[in-house]
Amino acid sequence: MKILHLISGGDDGGAKTHVITLLKELSQYEDITLVCLLDESFAKEAKEAGIHVVILKQEKRYNLQIVNQLVDHLKDGYNLLHCHGARANFLGMFIKRKYKIPMVSTIHSDYRSDFDNNIYKKMVYTPLNYMSLKRMDYFIAITEQFKGMLVKRGFKEDKIYVAYNGIAVEEKPCSLTKEAFLEQYGLTYDKNITYIGIVTRLHPVKGIPVFLKAAAKVRQRNTRIQFLIAGYGDDKHTEKYKDYVKQHGLQEAIHFLGFVKNIPSFHGAIDINVLTSHSESFPYALLEGGLHRKATITTAVGGIPEMIEHDKSGLLFEDGDYEALSHAMEKLADDEALRIALGDALFKRIENNFSDKKMARMHVDIYEDILKHHHRK
């Protein structure tokens, strides 16, 4: 099969990790081309991963001259167009008028919330993306929860497939020692301390106040715990979170590390991995922690309960319940054997269900099924 993947190329976070991880492995099975509309770090990283990348610059979102260039590419023997994100979906709608080829879009998130951080974009791009999605032939949802969401909103169930995010299990990440990693941030490693970490953007949707409130509760009863926050955000929210720490006298316990490039080393340094998001899809922050066999505590939102089974491969708590989070933190801090058991169970679950190889094979099966139905038509 010859598949063309289309993405804006300005994506970051989970979507970028998903697409690069998927296409790197998928290229072992099929003829894959990734078209990026922006020449930014996304395209550079994809090329470094060995993916065949073509850059077709679209200076402005509404410049539709790019459609003809994309159609010309598709005529070079491609069997299917796979779109990622609102801009790609929008262009797919116009490609469909000019060239008959089956189209599929991956649902990485709730499309109604994609532009919540910008009121103008939400008013304009959200309805445009919905209109584009309604003209798509097929969908790949990254969780069963997203599939159910689409069905409830009127999308045809038999056009929706599910393929979970995957991560490269066989690649052993290189990490600094705990001592060396913490030293970079002016911290001294102490084997008698339990390190609890969170990797996330410092954005309201990520529930940082929940993490901070739980940490404050824990420190009232246990001073042998340190909290590490890896991530960045706008100045307004970052200062707000740092002010909370100062007001509660937690400067010696909670450490804002800022942007951490070496995430494997971060996971190597912590004992417990936490996620407090109010909304999530199928987060790589948990898969990455699981790769290091870290015990995990996370909100039971989005597709997370499909990844982590409560009390078997991690601990789940209800969104916003910082009391429950604080108890879970203390429970794991006091029980190293339980931490090890939960971390090992999550690693096994990832290895069996959420590897890059399994994700790629699922996509090959989906493509074959789509083409089979397309040829019948």
mmCIF file of C-alpha atoms in Angstrom:
data_model
loop_
_atom_site.group_PDB
_atom_site.id
_atom_site.type_symbol
_atom_site.label_atom_id
_atom_site.label_comp_id
_atom_site.label_asym_id
_atom_site.label_seq_id
_atom_site.Cartn_x
_atom_site.Cartn_y
_atom_site.Cartn_z
ATOM 1 C CA MET A 1 0.000 0.000 0.000
ATOM 2 C CA LYS A 2 1.038 3.561 -0.622
ATOM 3 C CA ILE A 3 -0.293 5.940 2.042
ATOM 4 C CA LEU A 4 0.028 9.723 2.216
ATOM 5 C CA HIS A 5 -0.205 11.245 5.702
ATOM 6 C CA LEU A 6 -1.064 14.954 5.878
ATOM 7 C CA ILE A 7 -0.430 17.216 8.882
ATOM 8 C CA SER A 8 0.127 20.918 9.471
ATOM 9 C CA GLY A 9 3.592 20.288 10.885
ATOM 10 C CA GLY A 10 3.219 22.801 13.690
ATOM 11 C CA ASP A 11 1.961 20.187 16.124
ATOM 12 C CA ASP A 12 3.618 19.442 19.441
ATOM 13 C CA GLY A 13 3.069 17.173 22.410
ATOM 14 C CA GLY A 14 1.129 13.929 22.102
ATOM 15 C CA ALA A 15 -0.001 14.404 18.491
ATOM 16 C CA LYS A 16 3.587 14.864 17.305
ATOM 17 C CA THR A 17 4.801 11.866 19.307
ATOM 18 C CA HIS A 18 1.945 9.737 17.976
ATOM 19 C CA VAL A 19 2.467 10.546 14.307
ATOM 20 C CA ILE A 20 6.255 10.190 14.343
ATOM 21 C CA THR A 21 6.137 6.969 16.381
ATOM 22 C CA LEU A 22 3.432 5.539 14.117
ATOM 23 C CA LEU A 23 5.043 6.431 10.796
ATOM 24 C CA LYS A 24 8.514 5.339 11.849
ATOM 25 C CA GLU A 25 7.177 1.840 12.503
ATOM 26 C CA LEU A 26 4.568 1.861 9.722
ATOM 27 C CA SER A 27 7.302 2.579 7.181
ATOM 28 C CA GLN A 28 8.608 -0.927 7.895
ATOM 29 C CA TYR A 29 5.416 -2.370 6.406
ATOM 30 C CA GLU A 30 4.103 0.089 3.820
ATOM 31 C CA ASP A 31 5.160 2.899 1.454
ATOM 32 C CA ILE A 32 4.594 5.966 3.645
ATOM 33 C CA THR A 33 4.954 9.670 2.859
ATOM 34 C CA LEU A 34 4.368 12.446 5.377
ATOM 35 C CA VAL A 35 3.403 15.849 3.948
ATOM 36 C CA CYS A 36 3.957 18.803 6.304
ATOM 37 C CA LEU A 37 2.475 22.215 5.520
ATOM 38 C CA LEU A 38 5.010 24.017 7.736
ATOM 39 C CA ASP A 39 8.777 23.653 7.741
ATOM 40 C CA GLU A 40 9.292 23.472 11.495
ATOM 41 C CA SER A 41 10.747 21.123 14.122
ATOM 42 C CA PHE A 42 8.068 18.504 13.450
ATOM 43 C CA ALA A 43 9.365 17.874 9.905
ATOM 44 C CA LYS A 44 12.970 17.853 11.127
ATOM 45 C CA GLU A 45 12.263 15.251 13.819
ATOM 46 C CA ALA A 46 10.264 13.122 11.395
ATOM 47 C CA LYS A 47 13.177 13.093 8.930
ATOM 48 C CA GLU A 48 15.583 12.167 11.734
ATOM 49 C CA ALA A 49 13.286 9.219 12.534
ATOM 50 C CA GLY A 50 13.759 7.945 8.979
ATOM 51 C CA ILE A 51 10.319 8.967 7.685
ATOM 52 C CA HIS A 52 9.962 10.139 4.077
ATOM 53 C CA VAL A 53 8.895 13.782 4.498
ATOM 54 C CA VAL A 54 7.690 16.199 1.831
ATOM 55 C CA ILE A 55 7.224 19.858 2.763
ATOM 56 C CA LEU A 56 4.548 21.745 0.834
ATOM 57 C CA LYS A 57 4.450 25.163 2.439
ATOM 58 C CA GLN A 58 1.045 26.686 3.031
ATOM 59 C CA GLU A 59 1.737 30.209 4.235
ATOM 60 C CA LYS A 60 -1.864 30.834 5.330
ATOM 61 C CA ARG A 61 -4.545 28.402 6.418
ATOM 62 C CA TYR A 62 -7.009 29.653 3.795
ATOM 63 C CA ASN A 63 -4.583 29.518 0.873
ATOM 64 C CA LEU A 64 -6.157 26.694 -1.134
ATOM 65 C CA GLN A 65 -3.613 26.696 -3.952
ATOM 66 C CA ILE A 66 -1.959 23.912 -1.989
ATOM 67 C CA VAL A 67 -4.890 21.614 -2.846
ATOM 68 C CA ASN A 68 -3.736 21.172 -6.452
ATOM 69 C CA GLN A 69 -0.219 20.306 -5.288
ATOM 70 C CA LEU A 70 -1.607 17.702 -2.918
ATOM 71 C CA VAL A 71 -3.804 16.216 -5.639
ATOM 72 C CA ASP A 72 -0.774 15.939 -7.924
ATOM 73 C CA HIS A 73 1.049 14.038 -5.192
ATOM 74 C CA LEU A 74 -1.879 11.703 -4.627
ATOM 75 C CA LYS A 75 -2.041 10.856 -8.323
ATOM 76 C CA ASP A 76 1.406 9.303 -7.976
ATOM 77 C CA GLY A 77 -0.127 5.945 -7.082
ATOM 78 C CA TYR A 78 -1.348 6.596 -3.536
ATOM 79 C CA ASN A 79 -4.111 4.317 -2.248
ATOM 80 C CA LEU A 80 -5.280 6.370 0.727
ATOM 81 C CA LEU A 81 -5.025 9.825 2.336
ATOM 82 C CA HIS A 82 -4.662 9.921 6.121
ATOM 83 C CA CYS A 83 -5.304 13.326 7.744
ATOM 84 C CA HIS A 84 -4.127 14.499 11.172
ATOM 85 C CA GLY A 85 -5.583 17.668 12.701
ATOM 86 C CA ALA A 86 -7.971 20.446 11.743
ATOM 87 C CA ARG A 87 -5.900 21.971 8.928
ATOM 88 C CA ALA A 88 -5.362 18.632 7.211
ATOM 89 C CA ASN A 89 -9.057 17.769 7.584
ATOM 90 C CA PHE A 90 -10.009 21.122 6.042
ATOM 91 C CA LEU A 91 -7.790 20.545 2.998
ATOM 92 C CA GLY A 92 -9.079 16.999 2.713
ATOM 93 C CA MET A 93 -12.565 18.379 2.167
ATOM 94 C CA PHE A 94 -11.357 20.235 -0.951
ATOM 95 C CA ILE A 95 -9.165 17.410 -2.184
ATOM 96 C CA LYS A 96 -12.244 15.201 -2.125
ATOM 97 C CA ARG A 97 -13.901 17.445 -4.728
ATOM 98 C CA LYS A 98 -10.979 17.061 -7.130
ATOM 99 C CA TYR A 99 -9.756 13.529 -6.629
ATOM 100 C CA LYS A 100 -11.502 10.339 -5.583
ATOM 101 C CA ILE A 101 -9.456 8.579 -2.936
ATOM 102 C CA PRO A 102 -10.528 7.098 0.429
ATOM 103 C CA MET A 103 -9.770 9.474 3.301
ATOM 104 C CA VAL A 104 -9.346 8.753 6.989
ATOM 105 C CA SER A 105 -8.791 11.149 9.881
ATOM 106 C CA THR A 106 -7.301 10.293 13.261
ATOM 107 C CA ILE A 107 -9.285 11.662 16.191
ATOM 108 C CA HIS A 108 -6.494 12.625 18.598
ATOM 109 C CA SER A 109 -8.735 14.698 20.890
ATOM 110 C CA ASP A 110 -12.236 16.109 21.332
ATOM 111 C CA TYR A 111 -12.470 18.379 18.273
ATOM 112 C CA ARG A 112 -14.868 20.674 20.146
ATOM 113 C CA SER A 113 -12.124 21.540 22.646
ATOM 114 C CA ASP A 114 -9.095 21.818 20.355
ATOM 115 C CA PHE A 115 -9.203 25.613 20.237
ATOM 116 C CA ASP A 116 -10.404 26.376 23.768
ATOM 117 C CA ASN A 117 -7.346 28.536 24.462
ATOM 118 C CA ASN A 118 -8.298 31.059 21.762
ATOM 119 C CA ILE A 119 -11.862 32.374 21.523
ATOM 120 C CA TYR A 120 -11.470 33.559 17.914
ATOM 121 C CA LYS A 121 -10.074 30.233 16.719
ATOM 122 C CA LYS A 122 -12.752 28.362 18.648
ATOM 123 C CA MET A 123 -15.520 30.352 16.954
ATOM 124 C CA VAL A 124 -14.055 29.950 13.456
ATOM 125 C CA TYR A 125 -11.976 26.774 13.313
ATOM 126 C CA THR A 126 -14.144 24.473 15.437
ATOM 127 C CA PRO A 127 -17.177 24.592 13.103
ATOM 128 C CA LEU A 128 -14.882 24.370 10.051
ATOM 129 C CA ASN A 129 -13.232 21.278 11.469
ATOM 130 C CA TYR A 130 -16.613 19.723 12.251
ATOM 131 C CA MET A 131 -17.763 20.407 8.692
ATOM 132 C CA SER A 132 -14.561 18.835 7.365
ATOM 133 C CA LEU A 133 -14.922 15.763 9.562
ATOM 134 C CA LYS A 134 -18.492 15.188 8.394
ATOM 135 C CA ARG A 135 -17.117 14.814 4.860
ATOM 136 C CA MET A 136 -14.428 12.344 5.850
ATOM 137 C CA ASP A 137 -14.867 8.706 4.775
ATOM 138 C CA TYR A 138 -13.438 6.988 7.843
ATOM 139 C CA PHE A 139 -12.027 7.723 11.296
ATOM 140 C CA ILE A 140 -9.420 6.219 13.594
ATOM 141 C CA ALA A 141 -10.158 7.062 17.226
ATOM 142 C CA ILE A 142 -7.268 6.606 19.647
ATOM 143 C CA THR A 143 -9.640 5.412 22.396
ATOM 144 C CA GLU A 144 -12.973 3.611 22.649
ATOM 145 C CA GLN A 145 -14.175 6.676 24.547
ATOM 146 C CA PHE A 146 -13.529 8.872 21.499
ATOM 147 C CA LYS A 147 -15.332 6.393 19.277
ATOM 148 C CA GLY A 148 -18.360 6.574 21.573
ATOM 149 C CA MET A 149 -18.147 10.376 21.499
ATOM 150 C CA LEU A 150 -18.289 10.397 17.692
ATOM 151 C CA VAL A 151 -21.208 7.982 17.578
ATOM 152 C CA LYS A 152 -23.170 10.122 20.054
ATOM 153 C CA ARG A 153 -22.582 13.124 17.804
ATOM 154 C CA GLY A 154 -24.016 11.447 14.737
ATOM 155 C CA PHE A 155 -20.976 9.895 13.065
ATOM 156 C CA LYS A 156 -21.574 6.416 11.635
ATOM 157 C CA GLU A 157 -20.253 3.694 13.903
ATOM 158 C CA ASP A 158 -19.228 1.375 11.062
ATOM 159 C CA LYS A 159 -16.894 4.093 9.730
ATOM 160 C CA ILE A 160 -14.959 4.403 12.999
ATOM 161 C CA TYR A 161 -11.987 2.249 13.947
ATOM 162 C CA VAL A 162 -10.023 2.265 17.204
ATOM 163 C CA ALA A 163 -6.221 2.115 17.395
ATOM 164 C CA TYR A 164 -4.504 3.005 20.661
ATOM 165 C CA ASN A 165 -1.378 5.130 20.853
ATOM 166 C CA GLY A 166 1.798 3.074 20.966
ATOM 167 C CA ILE A 167 5.335 3.561 22.185
ATOM 168 C CA ALA A 168 8.651 1.965 21.203
ATOM 169 C CA VAL A 169 9.024 -0.663 23.920
ATOM 170 C CA GLU A 170 12.175 -2.280 22.572
ATOM 171 C CA GLU A 171 14.202 0.925 22.527
ATOM 172 C CA LYS A 172 15.959 1.237 25.890
ATOM 173 C CA PRO A 173 15.982 4.958 26.733
ATOM 174 C CA CYS A 174 19.344 6.318 27.861
ATOM 175 C CA SER A 175 19.070 8.075 31.208
ATOM 176 C CA LEU A 176 21.359 9.982 33.500
ATOM 177 C CA THR A 177 21.730 8.643 37.013
ATOM 178 C CA LYS A 178 19.273 10.014 39.544
ATOM 179 C CA GLU A 179 22.085 11.960 41.153
ATOM 180 C CA ALA A 180 23.251 13.498 37.869
ATOM 181 C CA PHE A 181 19.744 14.440 36.751
ATOM 182 C CA LEU A 182 18.742 16.142 40.012
ATOM 183 C CA GLU A 183 22.077 17.911 40.245
ATOM 184 C CA GLN A 184 21.224 19.753 37.024
ATOM 185 C CA TYR A 185 18.411 21.473 38.942
ATOM 186 C CA GLY A 186 20.362 22.198 42.106
ATOM 187 C CA LEU A 187 18.914 19.227 43.973
ATOM 188 C CA THR A 188 20.764 16.539 45.891
ATOM 189 C CA TYR A 189 19.539 12.980 45.572
ATOM 190 C CA ASP A 190 18.602 11.288 48.856
ATOM 191 C CA LYS A 191 17.781 7.567 48.796
ATOM 192 C CA ASN A 192 15.518 8.037 51.829
ATOM 193 C CA ILE A 193 13.262 10.455 49.958
ATOM 194 C CA THR A 194 10.382 9.469 47.670
ATOM 195 C CA TYR A 195 10.275 11.579 44.508
ATOM 196 C CA ILE A 196 6.865 12.216 42.980
ATOM 197 C CA GLY A 197 6.829 13.763 39.503
ATOM 198 C CA ILE A 198 4.501 15.136 36.880
ATOM 199 C CA VAL A 199 5.284 15.915 33.224
ATOM 200 C CA THR A 200 2.801 18.337 31.724
ATOM 201 C CA ARG A 201 2.129 21.762 30.292
ATOM 202 C CA LEU A 202 1.426 24.362 32.959
ATOM 203 C CA HIS A 203 -2.055 24.952 31.608
ATOM 204 C CA PRO A 204 -5.408 24.975 33.496
ATOM 205 C CA VAL A 205 -6.652 21.843 31.700
ATOM 206 C CA LYS A 206 -3.747 19.890 33.207
ATOM 207 C CA GLY A 207 -5.025 20.334 36.762
ATOM 208 C CA ILE A 208 -1.803 21.628 38.335
ATOM 209 C CA PRO A 209 -3.706 23.088 41.363
ATOM 210 C CA VAL A 210 -4.917 19.547 42.120
ATOM 211 C CA PHE A 211 -1.311 18.358 42.218
ATOM 212 C CA LEU A 212 -0.230 21.289 44.395
ATOM 213 C CA LYS A 213 -3.093 20.908 46.875
ATOM 214 C CA ALA A 214 -2.425 17.175 47.197
ATOM 215 C CA ALA A 215 1.292 17.854 47.723
ATOM 216 C CA ALA A 216 0.478 20.374 50.463
ATOM 217 C CA LYS A 217 -1.693 17.769 52.231
ATOM 218 C CA VAL A 218 0.980 15.104 51.971
ATOM 219 C CA ARG A 219 3.723 17.369 53.343
ATOM 220 C CA GLN A 220 1.684 17.998 56.477
ATOM 221 C CA ARG A 221 2.128 14.322 57.359
ATOM 222 C CA ASN A 222 5.286 13.253 55.541
ATOM 223 C CA THR A 223 8.310 15.464 54.964
ATOM 224 C CA ARG A 224 10.296 12.679 53.266
ATOM 225 C CA ILE A 225 8.609 13.337 49.926
ATOM 226 C CA GLN A 226 9.732 15.724 47.187
ATOM 227 C CA PHE A 227 7.632 16.868 44.217
ATOM 228 C CA LEU A 228 9.074 17.574 40.763
ATOM 229 C CA ILE A 229 7.122 19.419 38.057
ATOM 230 C CA ALA A 230 8.511 19.127 34.518
ATOM 231 C CA GLY A 231 6.853 21.433 32.015
ATOM 232 C CA TYR A 232 6.286 24.993 30.966
ATOM 233 C CA GLY A 233 3.388 27.342 30.319
ATOM 234 C CA ASP A 234 2.548 31.002 29.923
ATOM 235 C CA ASP A 235 3.840 33.406 32.565
ATOM 236 C CA LYS A 236 0.391 34.098 33.987
ATOM 237 C CA HIS A 237 -0.356 30.505 34.991
ATOM 238 C CA THR A 238 3.223 29.631 35.919
ATOM 239 C CA GLU A 239 3.462 32.550 38.361
ATOM 240 C CA LYS A 240 0.088 31.663 39.833
ATOM 241 C CA TYR A 241 1.277 28.127 40.611
ATOM 242 C CA LYS A 242 4.596 29.345 42.019
ATOM 243 C CA ASP A 243 2.762 31.866 44.212
ATOM 244 C CA TYR A 244 0.704 29.031 45.694
ATOM 245 C CA VAL A 245 3.906 27.209 46.607
ATOM 246 C CA LYS A 246 5.344 30.327 48.281
ATOM 247 C CA GLN A 247 2.142 31.114 50.164
ATOM 248 C CA HIS A 248 2.089 27.613 51.644
ATOM 249 C CA GLY A 249 5.805 27.501 52.444
ATOM 250 C CA LEU A 250 6.473 24.589 50.099
ATOM 251 C CA GLN A 251 9.562 25.940 48.324
ATOM 252 C CA GLU A 252 11.739 23.166 49.810
ATOM 253 C CA ALA A 253 9.305 20.452 48.725
ATOM 254 C CA ILE A 254 7.925 21.413 45.308
ATOM 255 C CA HIS A 255 10.352 22.131 42.477
ATOM 256 C CA PHE A 256 9.460 23.633 39.090
ATOM 257 C CA LEU A 257 12.034 22.284 36.647
ATOM 258 C CA GLY A 258 10.690 24.118 33.598
ATOM 259 C CA PHE A 259 11.056 22.535 30.166
ATOM 260 C CA VAL A 260 12.836 19.201 30.517
ATOM 261 C CA LYS A 261 14.318 17.906 27.282
ATOM 262 C CA ASN A 262 15.583 14.647 28.742
ATOM 263 C CA ILE A 263 12.256 13.134 29.799
ATOM 264 C CA PRO A 264 13.662 9.580 30.150
ATOM 265 C CA SER A 265 16.089 10.880 32.769
ATOM 266 C CA PHE A 266 13.215 12.604 34.578
ATOM 267 C CA HIS A 267 11.283 9.330 34.733
ATOM 268 C CA GLY A 268 14.435 7.548 35.829
ATOM 269 C CA ALA A 269 14.787 9.938 38.771
ATOM 270 C CA ILE A 270 11.234 9.788 40.146
ATOM 271 C CA ASP A 271 9.533 7.000 42.091
ATOM 272 C CA ILE A 272 5.898 7.849 41.326
ATOM 273 C CA ASN A 273 4.475 9.305 38.113
ATOM 274 C CA VAL A 274 1.366 11.490 38.391
ATOM 275 C CA LEU A 275 -1.091 13.056 35.957
ATOM 276 C CA THR A 276 -3.874 15.381 37.158
ATOM 277 C CA SER A 277 -5.491 16.463 33.872
ATOM 278 C CA HIS A 278 -9.163 17.408 33.723
ATOM 279 C CA SER A 279 -9.252 16.191 30.115
ATOM 280 C CA GLU A 280 -7.013 13.715 28.269
ATOM 281 C CA SER A 281 -7.028 11.341 25.328
ATOM 282 C CA PHE A 282 -4.448 8.554 25.623
ATOM 283 C CA PRO A 283 -1.468 10.407 27.099
ATOM 284 C CA TYR A 284 2.106 9.587 26.204
ATOM 285 C CA ALA A 285 3.176 11.025 29.586
ATOM 286 C CA LEU A 286 1.794 7.845 31.162
ATOM 287 C CA LEU A 287 3.163 5.500 28.504
ATOM 288 C CA GLU A 288 6.619 7.059 28.891
ATOM 289 C CA GLY A 289 6.505 6.677 32.660
ATOM 290 C CA GLY A 290 5.293 3.101 32.283
ATOM 291 C CA LEU A 291 8.254 2.339 30.056
ATOM 292 C CA HIS A 292 10.411 3.032 33.131
ATOM 293 C CA ARG A 293 8.146 0.824 35.279
ATOM 294 C CA LYS A 294 7.050 3.786 37.396
ATOM 295 C CA ALA A 295 4.053 3.429 39.686
ATOM 296 C CA THR A 296 1.344 5.733 38.347
ATOM 297 C CA ILE A 297 -1.439 7.813 39.873
ATOM 298 C CA THR A 298 -3.772 9.570 37.454
ATOM 299 C CA THR A 299 -7.206 11.022 36.943
ATOM 300 C CA ALA A 300 -9.777 8.645 35.464
ATOM 301 C CA VAL A 301 -10.590 10.834 32.460
ATOM 302 C CA GLY A 302 -10.679 10.309 28.686
ATOM 303 C CA GLY A 303 -9.045 7.085 27.553
ATOM 304 C CA ILE A 304 -6.888 6.694 30.669
ATOM 305 C CA PRO A 305 -9.089 3.934 32.233
ATOM 306 C CA GLU A 306 -8.526 1.993 28.982
ATOM 307 C CA MET A 307 -4.787 2.209 29.598
ATOM 308 C CA ILE A 308 -4.575 1.762 33.358
ATOM 309 C CA GLU A 309 -6.628 -0.668 35.420
ATOM 310 C CA HIS A 310 -7.210 0.664 38.917
ATOM 311 C CA ASP A 311 -5.286 -1.199 41.624
ATOM 312 C CA LYS A 312 -3.731 -3.486 38.982
ATOM 313 C CA SER A 313 -1.457 -1.310 36.862
ATOM 314 C CA GLY A 314 -1.862 2.013 38.643
ATOM 315 C CA LEU A 315 -4.157 4.064 40.866
ATOM 316 C CA LEU A 316 -7.010 6.157 39.463
ATOM 317 C CA PHE A 317 -8.842 9.019 41.177
ATOM 318 C CA GLU A 318 -11.790 11.188 40.220
ATOM 319 C CA ASP A 319 -11.103 14.458 38.448
ATOM 320 C CA GLY A 320 -10.297 17.255 40.895
ATOM 321 C CA ASP A 321 -10.250 15.061 44.014
ATOM 322 C CA TYR A 322 -6.968 16.204 45.543
ATOM 323 C CA GLU A 323 -7.799 14.461 48.837
ATOM 324 C CA ALA A 324 -7.927 11.107 47.035
ATOM 325 C CA LEU A 325 -4.706 11.976 45.206
ATOM 326 C CA SER A 326 -2.920 12.826 48.468
ATOM 327 C CA HIS A 327 -3.970 9.487 49.998
ATOM 328 C CA ALA A 328 -2.769 7.626 46.902
ATOM 329 C CA MET A 329 0.567 9.459 47.053
ATOM 330 C CA GLU A 330 1.052 8.513 50.715
ATOM 331 C CA LYS A 331 -0.011 4.934 50.073
ATOM 332 C CA LEU A 332 2.627 4.432 47.380
ATOM 333 C CA ALA A 333 5.306 6.440 49.195
ATOM 334 C CA ASP A 334 4.949 4.093 52.171
ATOM 335 C CA ASP A 335 4.943 0.861 50.151
ATOM 336 C CA GLU A 336 7.916 0.267 47.851
ATOM 337 C CA ALA A 337 6.764 -3.281 47.045
ATOM 338 C CA LEU A 338 3.420 -1.948 45.794
ATOM 339 C CA ARG A 339 5.199 0.695 43.713
ATOM 340 C CA ILE A 340 7.310 -1.986 42.065
ATOM 341 C CA ALA A 341 4.311 -4.257 41.463
ATOM 342 C CA LEU A 342 2.217 -1.518 39.868
ATOM 343 C CA GLY A 343 5.142 -0.292 37.760
ATOM 344 C CA ASP A 344 5.897 -3.799 36.482
ATOM 345 C CA ALA A 345 2.226 -4.421 35.708
ATOM 346 C CA LEU A 346 1.952 -1.191 33.709
ATOM 347 C CA PHE A 347 5.102 -2.017 31.746
ATOM 348 C CA LYS A 348 3.691 -5.449 30.867
ATOM 349 C CA ARG A 349 0.378 -3.908 29.853
ATOM 350 C CA ILE A 350 2.160 -1.450 27.558
ATOM 351 C CA GLU A 351 4.331 -4.218 26.126
ATOM 352 C CA ASN A 352 1.294 -6.378 25.331
ATOM 353 C CA ASN A 353 -1.201 -3.746 24.224
ATOM 354 C CA PHE A 354 0.360 -0.352 23.500
ATOM 355 C CA SER A 355 3.627 -0.935 21.649
ATOM 356 C CA ASP A 356 4.602 0.902 18.465
ATOM 357 C CA LYS A 357 4.573 -2.413 16.588
ATOM 358 C CA LYS A 358 1.037 -3.249 17.690
ATOM 359 C CA MET A 359 -0.128 0.279 16.785
ATOM 360 C CA ALA A 360 1.407 -0.022 13.299
ATOM 361 C CA ARG A 361 -0.067 -3.475 12.675
ATOM 362 C CA MET A 362 -3.505 -2.236 13.727
ATOM 363 C CA HIS A 363 -3.197 0.594 11.199
ATOM 364 C CA VAL A 364 -2.205 -1.819 8.426
ATOM 365 C CA ASP A 365 -5.311 -3.899 9.198
ATOM 366 C CA ILE A 366 -7.482 -0.775 9.202
ATOM 367 C CA TYR A 367 -6.079 0.441 5.881
ATOM 368 C CA GLU A 368 -6.697 -2.954 4.291
ATOM 369 C CA ASP A 369 -10.266 -2.996 5.555
ATOM 370 C CA ILE A 370 -10.888 0.557 4.302
ATOM 371 C CA LEU A 371 -9.540 -0.263 0.841
ATOM 372 C CA LYS A 372 -11.605 -3.442 0.731
ATOM 373 C CA HIS A 373 -14.791 -1.475 1.421
ATOM 374 C CA HIS A 374 -13.732 1.260 -1.013
ATOM 375 C CA HIS A 375 -13.215 -1.208 -3.867
ATOM 376 C CA ARG A 376 -16.628 -2.776 -3.167
ATOM 377 C CA LYS A 377 -18.207 0.641 -3.660
#
